[in-house]
Short mmCIF file of C-alpha atoms in Angstrom, two decimals:
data_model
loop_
_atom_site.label_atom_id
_atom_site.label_comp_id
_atom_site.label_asym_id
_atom_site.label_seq_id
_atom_site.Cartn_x
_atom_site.Cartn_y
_atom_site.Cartn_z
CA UNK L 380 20.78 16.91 -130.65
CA UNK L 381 18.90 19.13 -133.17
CA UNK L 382 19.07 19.11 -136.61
CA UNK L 383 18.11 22.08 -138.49
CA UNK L 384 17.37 20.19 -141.55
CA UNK L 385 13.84 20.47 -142.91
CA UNK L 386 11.66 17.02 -142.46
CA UNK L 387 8.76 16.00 -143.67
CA UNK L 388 6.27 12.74 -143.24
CA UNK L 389 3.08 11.79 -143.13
CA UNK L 390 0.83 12.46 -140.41
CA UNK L 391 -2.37 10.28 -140.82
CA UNK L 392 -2.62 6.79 -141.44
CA UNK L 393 -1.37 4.58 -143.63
CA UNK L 394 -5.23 3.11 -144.71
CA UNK L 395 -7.24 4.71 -147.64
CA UNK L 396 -9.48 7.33 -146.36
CA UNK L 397 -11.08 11.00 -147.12
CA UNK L 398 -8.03 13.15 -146.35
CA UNK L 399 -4.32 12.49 -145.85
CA UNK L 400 -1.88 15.17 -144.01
CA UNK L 401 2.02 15.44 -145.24
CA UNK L 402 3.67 17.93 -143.03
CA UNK L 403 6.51 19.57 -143.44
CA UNK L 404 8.90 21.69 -140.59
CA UNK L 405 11.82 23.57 -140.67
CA UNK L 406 13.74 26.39 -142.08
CA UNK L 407 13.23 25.69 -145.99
CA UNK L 408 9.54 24.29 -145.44
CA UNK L 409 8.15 27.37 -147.08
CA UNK L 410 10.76 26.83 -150.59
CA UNK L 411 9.89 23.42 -150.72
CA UNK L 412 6.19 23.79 -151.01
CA UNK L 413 6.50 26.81 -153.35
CA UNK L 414 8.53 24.12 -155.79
CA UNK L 415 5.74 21.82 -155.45
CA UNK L 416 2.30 23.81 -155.42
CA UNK L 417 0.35 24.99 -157.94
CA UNK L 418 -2.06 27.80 -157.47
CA UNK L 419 -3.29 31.53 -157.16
CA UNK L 420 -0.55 32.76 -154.51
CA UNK L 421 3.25 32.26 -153.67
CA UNK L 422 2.65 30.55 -150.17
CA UNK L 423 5.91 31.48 -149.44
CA UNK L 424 3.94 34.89 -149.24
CA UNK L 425 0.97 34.88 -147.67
CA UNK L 426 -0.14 35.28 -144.02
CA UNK L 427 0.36 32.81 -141.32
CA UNK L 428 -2.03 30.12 -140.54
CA UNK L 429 -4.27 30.56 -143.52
CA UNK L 430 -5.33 27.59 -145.77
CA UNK L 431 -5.26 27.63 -149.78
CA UNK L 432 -6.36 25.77 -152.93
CA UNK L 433 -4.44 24.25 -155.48
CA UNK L 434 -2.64 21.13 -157.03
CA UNK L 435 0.36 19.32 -155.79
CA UNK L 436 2.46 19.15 -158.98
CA UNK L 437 5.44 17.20 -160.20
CA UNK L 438 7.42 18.85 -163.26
CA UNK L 439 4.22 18.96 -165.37
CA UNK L 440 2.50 16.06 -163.92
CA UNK L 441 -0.59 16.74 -161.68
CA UNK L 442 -0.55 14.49 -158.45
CA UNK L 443 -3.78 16.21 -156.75
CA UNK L 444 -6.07 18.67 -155.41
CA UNK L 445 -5.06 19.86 -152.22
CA UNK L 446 -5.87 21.97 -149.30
CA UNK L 447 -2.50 23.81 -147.76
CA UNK L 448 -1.95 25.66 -144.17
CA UNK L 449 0.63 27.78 -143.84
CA UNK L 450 1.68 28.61 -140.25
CA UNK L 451 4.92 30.75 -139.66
CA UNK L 452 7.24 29.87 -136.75
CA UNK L 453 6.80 30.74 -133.91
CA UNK L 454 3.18 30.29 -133.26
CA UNK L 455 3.56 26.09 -134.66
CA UNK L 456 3.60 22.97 -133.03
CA UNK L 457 7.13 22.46 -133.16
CA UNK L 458 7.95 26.21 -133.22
CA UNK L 459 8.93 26.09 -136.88
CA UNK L 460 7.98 26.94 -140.29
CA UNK L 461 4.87 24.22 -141.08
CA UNK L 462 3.03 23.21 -143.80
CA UNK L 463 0.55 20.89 -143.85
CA UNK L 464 -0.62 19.28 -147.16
CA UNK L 465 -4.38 18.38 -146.87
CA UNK L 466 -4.58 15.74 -150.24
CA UNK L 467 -6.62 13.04 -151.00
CA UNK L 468 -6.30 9.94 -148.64
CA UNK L 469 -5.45 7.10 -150.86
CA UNK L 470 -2.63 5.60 -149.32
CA UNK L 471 -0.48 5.63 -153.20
CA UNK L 472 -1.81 9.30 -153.57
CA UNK L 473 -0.73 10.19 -150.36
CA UNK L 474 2.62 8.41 -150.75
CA UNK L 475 3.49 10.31 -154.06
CA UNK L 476 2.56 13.55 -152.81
CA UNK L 477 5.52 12.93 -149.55
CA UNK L 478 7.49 11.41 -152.24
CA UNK L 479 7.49 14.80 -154.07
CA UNK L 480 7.99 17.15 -151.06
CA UNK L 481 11.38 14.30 -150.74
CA UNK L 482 12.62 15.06 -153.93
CA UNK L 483 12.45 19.27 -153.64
CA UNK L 484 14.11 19.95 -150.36
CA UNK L 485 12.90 18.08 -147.05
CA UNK L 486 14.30 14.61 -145.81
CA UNK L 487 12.12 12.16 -143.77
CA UNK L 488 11.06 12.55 -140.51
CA UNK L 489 12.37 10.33 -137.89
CA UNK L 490 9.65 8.64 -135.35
CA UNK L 491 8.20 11.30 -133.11
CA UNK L 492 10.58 14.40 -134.49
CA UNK L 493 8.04 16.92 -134.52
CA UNK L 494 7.12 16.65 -131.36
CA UNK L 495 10.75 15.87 -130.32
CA UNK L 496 11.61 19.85 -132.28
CA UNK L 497 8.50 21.14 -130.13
CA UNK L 498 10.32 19.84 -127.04
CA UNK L 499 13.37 20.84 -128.10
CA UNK L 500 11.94 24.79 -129.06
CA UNK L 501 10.62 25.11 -125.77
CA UNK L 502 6.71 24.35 -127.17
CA UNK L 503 6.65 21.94 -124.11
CA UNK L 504 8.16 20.14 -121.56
CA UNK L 505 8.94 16.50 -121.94
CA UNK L 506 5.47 15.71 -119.78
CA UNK L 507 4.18 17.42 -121.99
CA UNK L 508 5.39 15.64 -125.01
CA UNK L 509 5.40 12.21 -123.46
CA UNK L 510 1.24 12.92 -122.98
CA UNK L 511 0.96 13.57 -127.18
CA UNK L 512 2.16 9.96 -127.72
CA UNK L 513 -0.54 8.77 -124.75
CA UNK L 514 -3.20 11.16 -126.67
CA UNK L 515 -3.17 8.97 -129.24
CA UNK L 516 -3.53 5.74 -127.88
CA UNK L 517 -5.84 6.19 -125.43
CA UNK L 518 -8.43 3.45 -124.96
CA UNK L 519 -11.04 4.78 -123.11
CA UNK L 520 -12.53 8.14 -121.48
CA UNK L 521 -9.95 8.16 -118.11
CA UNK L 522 -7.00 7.32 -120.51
CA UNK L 523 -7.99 10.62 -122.67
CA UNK L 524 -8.47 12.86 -120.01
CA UNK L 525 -5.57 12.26 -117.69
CA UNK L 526 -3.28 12.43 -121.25
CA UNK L 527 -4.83 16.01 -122.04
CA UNK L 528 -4.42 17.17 -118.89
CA UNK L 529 -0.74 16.29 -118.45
CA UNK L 530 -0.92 17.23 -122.01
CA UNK L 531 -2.06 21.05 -120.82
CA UNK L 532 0.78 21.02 -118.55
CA UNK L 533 -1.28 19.45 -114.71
CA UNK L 534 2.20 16.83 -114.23
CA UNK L 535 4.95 20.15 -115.59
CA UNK L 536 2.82 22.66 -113.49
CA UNK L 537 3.10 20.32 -110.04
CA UNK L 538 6.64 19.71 -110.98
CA UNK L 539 7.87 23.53 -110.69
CA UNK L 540 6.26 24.20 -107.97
CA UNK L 541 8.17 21.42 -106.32
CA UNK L 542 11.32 22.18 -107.68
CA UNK L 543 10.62 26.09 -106.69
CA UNK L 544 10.51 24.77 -103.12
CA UNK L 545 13.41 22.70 -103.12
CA UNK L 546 16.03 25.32 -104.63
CA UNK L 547 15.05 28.00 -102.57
CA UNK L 548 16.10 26.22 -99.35
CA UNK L 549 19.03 24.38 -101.51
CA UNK L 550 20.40 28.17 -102.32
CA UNK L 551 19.97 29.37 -98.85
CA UNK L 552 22.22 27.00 -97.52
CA UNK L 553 24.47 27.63 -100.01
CA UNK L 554 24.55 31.01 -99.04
CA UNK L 555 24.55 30.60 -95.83
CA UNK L 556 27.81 28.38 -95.68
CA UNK L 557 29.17 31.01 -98.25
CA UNK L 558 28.56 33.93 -95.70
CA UNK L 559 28.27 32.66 -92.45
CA UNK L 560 28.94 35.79 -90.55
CA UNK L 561 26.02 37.73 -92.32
CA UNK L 562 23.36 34.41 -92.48
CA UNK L 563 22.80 31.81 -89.89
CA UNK L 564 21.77 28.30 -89.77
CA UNK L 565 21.16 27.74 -86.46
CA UNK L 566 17.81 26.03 -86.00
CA UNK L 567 17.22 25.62 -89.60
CA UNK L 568 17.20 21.94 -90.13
CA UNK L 569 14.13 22.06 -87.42
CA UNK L 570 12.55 24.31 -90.28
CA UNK L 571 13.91 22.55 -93.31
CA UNK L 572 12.84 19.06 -91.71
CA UNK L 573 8.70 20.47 -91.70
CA UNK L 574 9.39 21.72 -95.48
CA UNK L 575 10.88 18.41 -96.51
CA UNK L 576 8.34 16.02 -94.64
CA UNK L 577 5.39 18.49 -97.07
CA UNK L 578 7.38 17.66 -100.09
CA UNK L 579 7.83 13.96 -99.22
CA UNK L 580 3.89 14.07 -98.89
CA UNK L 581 3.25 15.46 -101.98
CA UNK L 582 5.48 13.38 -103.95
CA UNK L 583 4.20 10.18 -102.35
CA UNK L 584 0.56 11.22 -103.35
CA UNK L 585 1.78 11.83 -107.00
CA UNK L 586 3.27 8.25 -106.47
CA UNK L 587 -0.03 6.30 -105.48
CA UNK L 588 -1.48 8.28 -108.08
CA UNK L 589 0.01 6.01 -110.83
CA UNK L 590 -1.63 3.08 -109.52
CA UNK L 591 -4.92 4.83 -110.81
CA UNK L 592 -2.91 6.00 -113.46
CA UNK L 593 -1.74 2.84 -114.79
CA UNK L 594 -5.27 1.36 -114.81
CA UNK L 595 -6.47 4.51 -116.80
CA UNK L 596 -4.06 3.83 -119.55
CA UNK L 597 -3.10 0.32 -119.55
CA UNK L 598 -6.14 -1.28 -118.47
CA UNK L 599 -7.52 -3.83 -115.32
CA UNK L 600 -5.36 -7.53 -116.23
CA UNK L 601 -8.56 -8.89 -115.02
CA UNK L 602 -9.08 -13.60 -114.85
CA UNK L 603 -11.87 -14.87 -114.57
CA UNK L 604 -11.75 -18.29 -112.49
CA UNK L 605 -14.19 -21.32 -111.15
CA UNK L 606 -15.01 -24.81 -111.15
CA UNK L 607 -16.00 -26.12 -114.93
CA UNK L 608 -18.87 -25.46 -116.11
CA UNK L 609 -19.42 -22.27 -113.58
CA UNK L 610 -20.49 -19.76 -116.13
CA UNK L 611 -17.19 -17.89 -116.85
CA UNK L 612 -17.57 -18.15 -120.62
CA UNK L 613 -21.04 -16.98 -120.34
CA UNK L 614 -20.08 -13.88 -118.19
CA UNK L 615 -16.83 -12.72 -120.40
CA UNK L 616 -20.02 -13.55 -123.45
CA UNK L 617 -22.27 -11.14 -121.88
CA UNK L 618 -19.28 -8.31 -120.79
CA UNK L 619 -18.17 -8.77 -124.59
CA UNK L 620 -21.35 -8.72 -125.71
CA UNK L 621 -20.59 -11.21 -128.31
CA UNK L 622 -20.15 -15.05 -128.51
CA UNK L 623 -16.31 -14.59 -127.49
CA UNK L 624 -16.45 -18.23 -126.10
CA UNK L 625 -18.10 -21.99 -126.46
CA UNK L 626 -20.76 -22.41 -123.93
CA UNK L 627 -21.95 -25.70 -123.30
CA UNK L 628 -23.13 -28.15 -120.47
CA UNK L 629 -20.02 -30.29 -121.11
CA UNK L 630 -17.36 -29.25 -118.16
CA UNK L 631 -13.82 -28.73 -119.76
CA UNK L 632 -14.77 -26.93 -122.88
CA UNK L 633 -12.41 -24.38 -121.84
CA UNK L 634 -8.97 -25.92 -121.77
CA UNK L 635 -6.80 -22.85 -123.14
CA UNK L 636 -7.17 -19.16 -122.25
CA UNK L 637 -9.64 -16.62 -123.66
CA UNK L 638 -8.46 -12.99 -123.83
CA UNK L 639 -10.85 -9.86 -124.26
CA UNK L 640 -10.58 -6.54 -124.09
CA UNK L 641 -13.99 -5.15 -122.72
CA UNK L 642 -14.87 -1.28 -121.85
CA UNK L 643 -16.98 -1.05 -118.70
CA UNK L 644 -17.59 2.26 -117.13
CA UNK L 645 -15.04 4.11 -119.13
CA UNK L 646 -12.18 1.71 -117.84
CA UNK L 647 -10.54 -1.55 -120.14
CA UNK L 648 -10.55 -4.35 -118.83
CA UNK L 649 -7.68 -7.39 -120.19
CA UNK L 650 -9.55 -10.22 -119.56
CA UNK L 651 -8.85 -13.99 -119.49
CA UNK L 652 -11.47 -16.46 -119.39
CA UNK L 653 -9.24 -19.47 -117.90
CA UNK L 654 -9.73 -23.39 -117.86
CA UNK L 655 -12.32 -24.43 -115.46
CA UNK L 656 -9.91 -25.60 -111.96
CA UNK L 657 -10.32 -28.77 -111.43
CA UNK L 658 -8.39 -32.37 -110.62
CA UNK L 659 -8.16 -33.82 -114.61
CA UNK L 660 -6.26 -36.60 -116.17
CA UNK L 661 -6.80 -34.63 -119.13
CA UNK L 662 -2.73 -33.41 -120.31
CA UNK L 663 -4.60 -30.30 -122.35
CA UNK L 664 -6.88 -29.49 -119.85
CA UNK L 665 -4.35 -29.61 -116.97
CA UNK L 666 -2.00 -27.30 -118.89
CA UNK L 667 -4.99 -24.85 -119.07
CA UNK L 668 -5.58 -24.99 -115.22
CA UNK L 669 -2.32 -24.38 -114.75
CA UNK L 670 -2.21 -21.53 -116.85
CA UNK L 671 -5.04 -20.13 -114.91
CA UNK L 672 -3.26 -20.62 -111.78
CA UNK L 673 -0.35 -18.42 -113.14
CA UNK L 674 -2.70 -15.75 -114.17
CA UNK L 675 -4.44 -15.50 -110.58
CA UNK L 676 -0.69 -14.65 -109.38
CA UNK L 677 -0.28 -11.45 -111.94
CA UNK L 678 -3.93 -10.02 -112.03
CA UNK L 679 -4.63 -6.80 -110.55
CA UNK L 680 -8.71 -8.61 -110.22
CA UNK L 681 -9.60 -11.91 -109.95
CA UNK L 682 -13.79 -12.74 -110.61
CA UNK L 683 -14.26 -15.86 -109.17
CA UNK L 684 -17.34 -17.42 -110.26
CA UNK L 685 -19.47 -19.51 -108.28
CA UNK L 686 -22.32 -21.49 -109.31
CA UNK L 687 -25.10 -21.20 -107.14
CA UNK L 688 -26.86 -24.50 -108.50
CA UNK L 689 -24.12 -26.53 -107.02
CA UNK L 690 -22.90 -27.53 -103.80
CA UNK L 691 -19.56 -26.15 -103.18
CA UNK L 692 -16.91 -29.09 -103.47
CA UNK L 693 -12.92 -29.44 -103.55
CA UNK L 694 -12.55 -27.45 -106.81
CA UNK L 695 -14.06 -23.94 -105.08
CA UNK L 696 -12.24 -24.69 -101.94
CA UNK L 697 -8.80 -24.57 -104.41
CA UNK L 698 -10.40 -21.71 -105.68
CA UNK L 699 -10.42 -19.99 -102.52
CA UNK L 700 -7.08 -20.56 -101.46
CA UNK L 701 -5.80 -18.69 -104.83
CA UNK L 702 -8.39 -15.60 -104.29
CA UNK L 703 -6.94 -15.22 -100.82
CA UNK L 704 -5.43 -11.47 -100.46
CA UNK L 705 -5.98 -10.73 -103.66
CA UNK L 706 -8.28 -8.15 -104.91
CA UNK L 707 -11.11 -10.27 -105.80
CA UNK L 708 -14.89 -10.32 -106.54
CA UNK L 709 -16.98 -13.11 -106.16
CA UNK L 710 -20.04 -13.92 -108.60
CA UNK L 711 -22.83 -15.94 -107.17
CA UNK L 712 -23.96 -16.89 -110.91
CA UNK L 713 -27.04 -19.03 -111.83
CA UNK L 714 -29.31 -17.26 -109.44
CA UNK L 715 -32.13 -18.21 -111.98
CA UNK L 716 -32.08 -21.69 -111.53
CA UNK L 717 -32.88 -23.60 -107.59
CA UNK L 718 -29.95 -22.16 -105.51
CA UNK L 719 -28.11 -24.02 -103.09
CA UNK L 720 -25.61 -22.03 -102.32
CA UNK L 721 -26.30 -18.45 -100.43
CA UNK L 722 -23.98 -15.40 -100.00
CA UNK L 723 -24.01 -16.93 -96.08
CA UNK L 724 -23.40 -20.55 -97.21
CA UNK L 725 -20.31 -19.14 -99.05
CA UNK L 726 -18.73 -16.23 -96.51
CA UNK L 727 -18.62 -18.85 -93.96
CA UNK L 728 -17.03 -21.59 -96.04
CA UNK L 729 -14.57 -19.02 -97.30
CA UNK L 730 -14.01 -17.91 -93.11
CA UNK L 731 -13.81 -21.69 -92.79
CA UNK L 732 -10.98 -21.70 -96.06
CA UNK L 733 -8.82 -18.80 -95.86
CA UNK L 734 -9.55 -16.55 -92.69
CA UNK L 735 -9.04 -12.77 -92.76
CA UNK L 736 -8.24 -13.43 -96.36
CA UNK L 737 -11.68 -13.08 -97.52
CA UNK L 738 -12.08 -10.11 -95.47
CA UNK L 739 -13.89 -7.27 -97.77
CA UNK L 740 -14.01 -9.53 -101.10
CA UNK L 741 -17.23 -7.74 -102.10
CA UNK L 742 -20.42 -11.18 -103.78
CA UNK L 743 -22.77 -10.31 -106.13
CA UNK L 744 -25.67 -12.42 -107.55
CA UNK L 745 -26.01 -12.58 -111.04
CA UNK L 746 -27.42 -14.98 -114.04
CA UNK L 747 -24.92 -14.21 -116.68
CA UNK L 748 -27.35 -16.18 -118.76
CA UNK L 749 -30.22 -14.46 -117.88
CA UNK L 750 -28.26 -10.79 -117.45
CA UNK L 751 -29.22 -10.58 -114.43
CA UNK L 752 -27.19 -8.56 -111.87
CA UNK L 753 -24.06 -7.53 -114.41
CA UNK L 754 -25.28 -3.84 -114.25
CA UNK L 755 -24.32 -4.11 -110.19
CA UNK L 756 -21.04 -5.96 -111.15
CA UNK L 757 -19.78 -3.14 -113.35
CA UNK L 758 -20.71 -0.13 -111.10
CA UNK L 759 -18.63 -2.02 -108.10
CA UNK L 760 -15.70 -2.39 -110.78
CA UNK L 761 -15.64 1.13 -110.88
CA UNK L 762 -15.93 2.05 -107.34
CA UNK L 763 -13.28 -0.79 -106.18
CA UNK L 764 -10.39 0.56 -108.80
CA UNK L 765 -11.80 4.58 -109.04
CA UNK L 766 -12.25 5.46 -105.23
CA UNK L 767 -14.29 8.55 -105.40
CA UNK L 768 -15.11 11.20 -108.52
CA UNK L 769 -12.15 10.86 -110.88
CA UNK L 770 -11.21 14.94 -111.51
CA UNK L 771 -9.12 15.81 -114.28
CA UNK L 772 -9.34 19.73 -113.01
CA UNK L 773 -7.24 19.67 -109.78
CA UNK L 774 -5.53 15.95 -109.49
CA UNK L 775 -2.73 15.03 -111.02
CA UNK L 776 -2.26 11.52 -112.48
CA UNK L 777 0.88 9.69 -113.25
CA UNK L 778 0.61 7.49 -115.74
CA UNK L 779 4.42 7.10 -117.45
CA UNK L 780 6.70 4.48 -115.55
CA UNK L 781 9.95 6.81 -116.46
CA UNK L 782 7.98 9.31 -114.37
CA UNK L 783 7.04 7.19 -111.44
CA UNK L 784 10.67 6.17 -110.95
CA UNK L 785 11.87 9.75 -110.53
CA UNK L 786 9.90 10.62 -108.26
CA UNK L 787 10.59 7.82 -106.42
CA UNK L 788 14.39 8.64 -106.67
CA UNK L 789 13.27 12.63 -105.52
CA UNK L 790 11.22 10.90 -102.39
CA UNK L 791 14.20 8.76 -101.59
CA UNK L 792 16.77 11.83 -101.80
CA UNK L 793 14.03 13.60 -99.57
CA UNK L 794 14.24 10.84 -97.21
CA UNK L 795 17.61 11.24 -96.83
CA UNK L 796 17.43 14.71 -96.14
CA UNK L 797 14.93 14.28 -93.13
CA UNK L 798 17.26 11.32 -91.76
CA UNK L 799 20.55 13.88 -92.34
CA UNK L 800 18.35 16.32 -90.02
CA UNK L 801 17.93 14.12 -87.22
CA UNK L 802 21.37 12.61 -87.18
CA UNK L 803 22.41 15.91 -86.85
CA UNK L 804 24.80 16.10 -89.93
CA UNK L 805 26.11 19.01 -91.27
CA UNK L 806 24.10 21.28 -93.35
CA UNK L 807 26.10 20.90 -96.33
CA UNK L 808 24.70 17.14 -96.31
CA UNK L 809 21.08 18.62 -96.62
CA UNK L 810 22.55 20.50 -99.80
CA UNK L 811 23.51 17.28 -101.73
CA UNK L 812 20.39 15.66 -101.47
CA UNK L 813 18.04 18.48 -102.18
CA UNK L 814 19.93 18.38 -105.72
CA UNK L 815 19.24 15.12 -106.18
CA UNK L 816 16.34 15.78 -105.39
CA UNK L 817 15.95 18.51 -107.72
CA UNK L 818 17.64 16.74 -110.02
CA UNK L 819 15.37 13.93 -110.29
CA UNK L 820 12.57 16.08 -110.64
CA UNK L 821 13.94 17.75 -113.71
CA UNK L 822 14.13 14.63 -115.54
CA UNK L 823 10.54 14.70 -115.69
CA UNK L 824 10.23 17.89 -117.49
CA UNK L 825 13.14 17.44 -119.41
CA UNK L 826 15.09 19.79 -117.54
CA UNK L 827 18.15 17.32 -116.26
CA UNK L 828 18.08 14.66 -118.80
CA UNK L 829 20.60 13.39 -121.49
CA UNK L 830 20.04 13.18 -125.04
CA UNK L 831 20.33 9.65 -125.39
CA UNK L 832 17.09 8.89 -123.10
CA UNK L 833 15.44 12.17 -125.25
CA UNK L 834 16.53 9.81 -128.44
CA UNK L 835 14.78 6.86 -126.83
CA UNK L 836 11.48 8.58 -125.01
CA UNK L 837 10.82 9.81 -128.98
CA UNK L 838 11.73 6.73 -130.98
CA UNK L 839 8.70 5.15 -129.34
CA UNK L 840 6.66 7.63 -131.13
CA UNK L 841 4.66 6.99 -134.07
CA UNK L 842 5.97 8.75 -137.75
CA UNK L 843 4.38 12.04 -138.30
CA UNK L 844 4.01 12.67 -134.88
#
């Protein structure tokens, strides 16, 4: 699983910029830089984690002025010998300079190998190092924050604690069948049953938590429906703030889908500005109202604008049939024109529609061409898909599918526990389970995990990472 070989790549992008970083880990990373490096000292030499000046040379050629760091294993990010060569950051300069280091010593790095070596030298768990790779492409504030704390260890420290819990009781039955003169069991599963039902508890929370989670990193798949000629382009024009789509009088301009990503209060929204719904003739069109349809059914939020200028008809009743029990929030837009339509005129046609459907589906009046009421929209965004103060200090996010499914495998060996209690099985049953259990749980660290899915979780890094 571990190659001792010494790799090198580039660490910065591949765009011309100020700086460039080539790094370069492993045994030999020291000799290979002392082929390559022209200056006052021997780095090979000097103290760890100190930076010197100097040229990157090539036989007798000159490829550039450089700025090197020398940092001596262990105290590194992958627990080995680094150097990091700070050149120039044209991307040919930059090139030639990892193109040298090639040449004297190191071999490429694979996708994600330092941080796989860091994993793999105890430098972190595999939370830990799954949270680098969602450092980097975090979109927004919640993203960041949830990745550095997992990143500081919030997921690996809830984890153990778990796990703590679980083998305790798993070795005491263990023991206890081993030596059953000298330990009983009698009345432990009543015992065992209250410690499994707190676990259960806490892994379900951790659970829910990557509903939040998911949002954080992947963003709200938000679509944006109504009747032509509602306002939708005009909102996703004003959320954008840019002329994202046409906006005319003419109903229909919208026959394909319109997708955005907008930032509002920290979160991303994926939105789709969709066909108006309607009955058309129109082949194009109808395709787009379709499309919208299919949308509605995968969104985590629906925005159904209304226009207040216009009596509702046949369109918004459709409309309301595809909003019911979904997470939805309805736009009275056009408030600055003569309204005929009132947040009463509306909850009692969609009573009429759908039932206890629209029950809770929060309205709003806005003018999306005026502005008007879009500050109100985005702070109930945030309050419908953030309940409460988002705290990065004490709650623990899960935001990595791979995750979410072990700990749904750990709840379900829990469950089985608790059911093996009250049937009254042998204790020995308990036993099996609470490894699963435990097992499960150490695939999230890294703990219990093969090196074929290690070989997968880090090919989806980036190169130099």
């Amino acid at each position: 699983m571990y190659s001792k070989e010494t790799i090198a790549a580039i660490s910065t992008g591949m765009s011309n910029s100020g700086i460039g970083i080539v790094r370069i880990s492993g045994e030999e990373a020291f000799q290979v830089i002392d082929k390559i490096y022209k200056g006052k000292e021997v780095l090979s030499k000097v103290q760890s984690h100190t930076i010197h000046y100097g040229y990157i040379v090539d036989g007798k050629e000159t490829i550039d002025e450089v700025l090197v760091s020398i940092m001596r294993a262990p105290r590194t990010f992958t627990g080995e010998d680094t150097v990091e060569i700070n050149c120039h950051g044209g991307v040919y300069v930059v090139k030639r300079v990892l193109d040298t280091v090639l040449r004297n010593g190191a071999r490429p790095a694979e996708p994600g190998e330092f941080t796989k070596r860091a994993f793999l030298n105890g430098k972190m768990d595999l939370s830990q190092a799954e949270a680098v790779i969602d450092v980097i492409t975090a979109k927004n504030e919640y993203a960041l924050k949830s990745s550095m704390s997992q990143l500081k260890g919030s997921v690996k420290k809830k984890i153990e604690e778990i796990r703590k819990q679980i083998i305790y009781h798993t070795a005491f039955i263990e023991t206890a069948l081993d030596d059953p003169e000298h330990i009983s069991v009698d009345g432990y599963g009543e015992q065992l049953e209250g410690v499994v039902e707190t676990l259960s508890e806490e892994l379900k929370d951790l659970i829910d938590s990557s509903e939040n989670g998911r949002i954080m990193k992947e963003g709200i798949q938000t679509v944006i429906l109504g009747k032509p000629n509602a306002g939708k382009s005009s909102l996703l024009n004003v959320l954008s703030g840019r002329e994202r789509a046409i906006v005319t009088d003419i109903e229909g301009t919208t026959r394909d889908v319109l997708e955005e990503q907008i930032q509002i209060q920290g979160l991303n929204l994926n939105v789709i500005d969709t066909a108006g719904i309607r009955e058309t003739e129109d082949k194009v069109e109808k395709i787009g109202v379709d499309k919208a349809k299919e949308y509605a059914e995968q969104a985590d939020l629906i925005i159904y604008v209304v226009d207040a200028s216009r009596e509702l008809d046949e369109n918004d009743i459709e409309i309301m049939k595809i909003i019911a029990g979904k997470k939805a929030v309805i736009l009275l837009n056009k408030m600055d024109l003569n309204v005929l339509i009132s947040k009463e005129n509306l909850e009692q046609q969609l009573q009429k529609e759908i039932g206890g459907a629209c029950k809770n589906i929060p309205m709003i009046e806005i003018s999306a061409k005026e502005e008007q009421g879009i500050r109100d929209f985005e702070n109930l965004l945030k309050k419908m898909f953030l309940q409460g103060e988002i705290s990065f200090n004490d709650e623990v996010y899960i935001t990595n599918m791979r995750q979410k499914s072990a700990l749904q495998d750990a709840y379900n060996s829990l469950k089985k526990v608790k059911e093996s209690i009250e049937m009254g099985m042998p204790e020995d049953f308990y036993s099996i389970d609470l490894m699963d259990a435990y097992e499960a749980l150490g695939s999230i660290t890294g703990e219990t995990i093969g090196e074929d899915l290690v070989n997968e979780i880090f090919s989806k890094f980036c190169m130099g990472k």
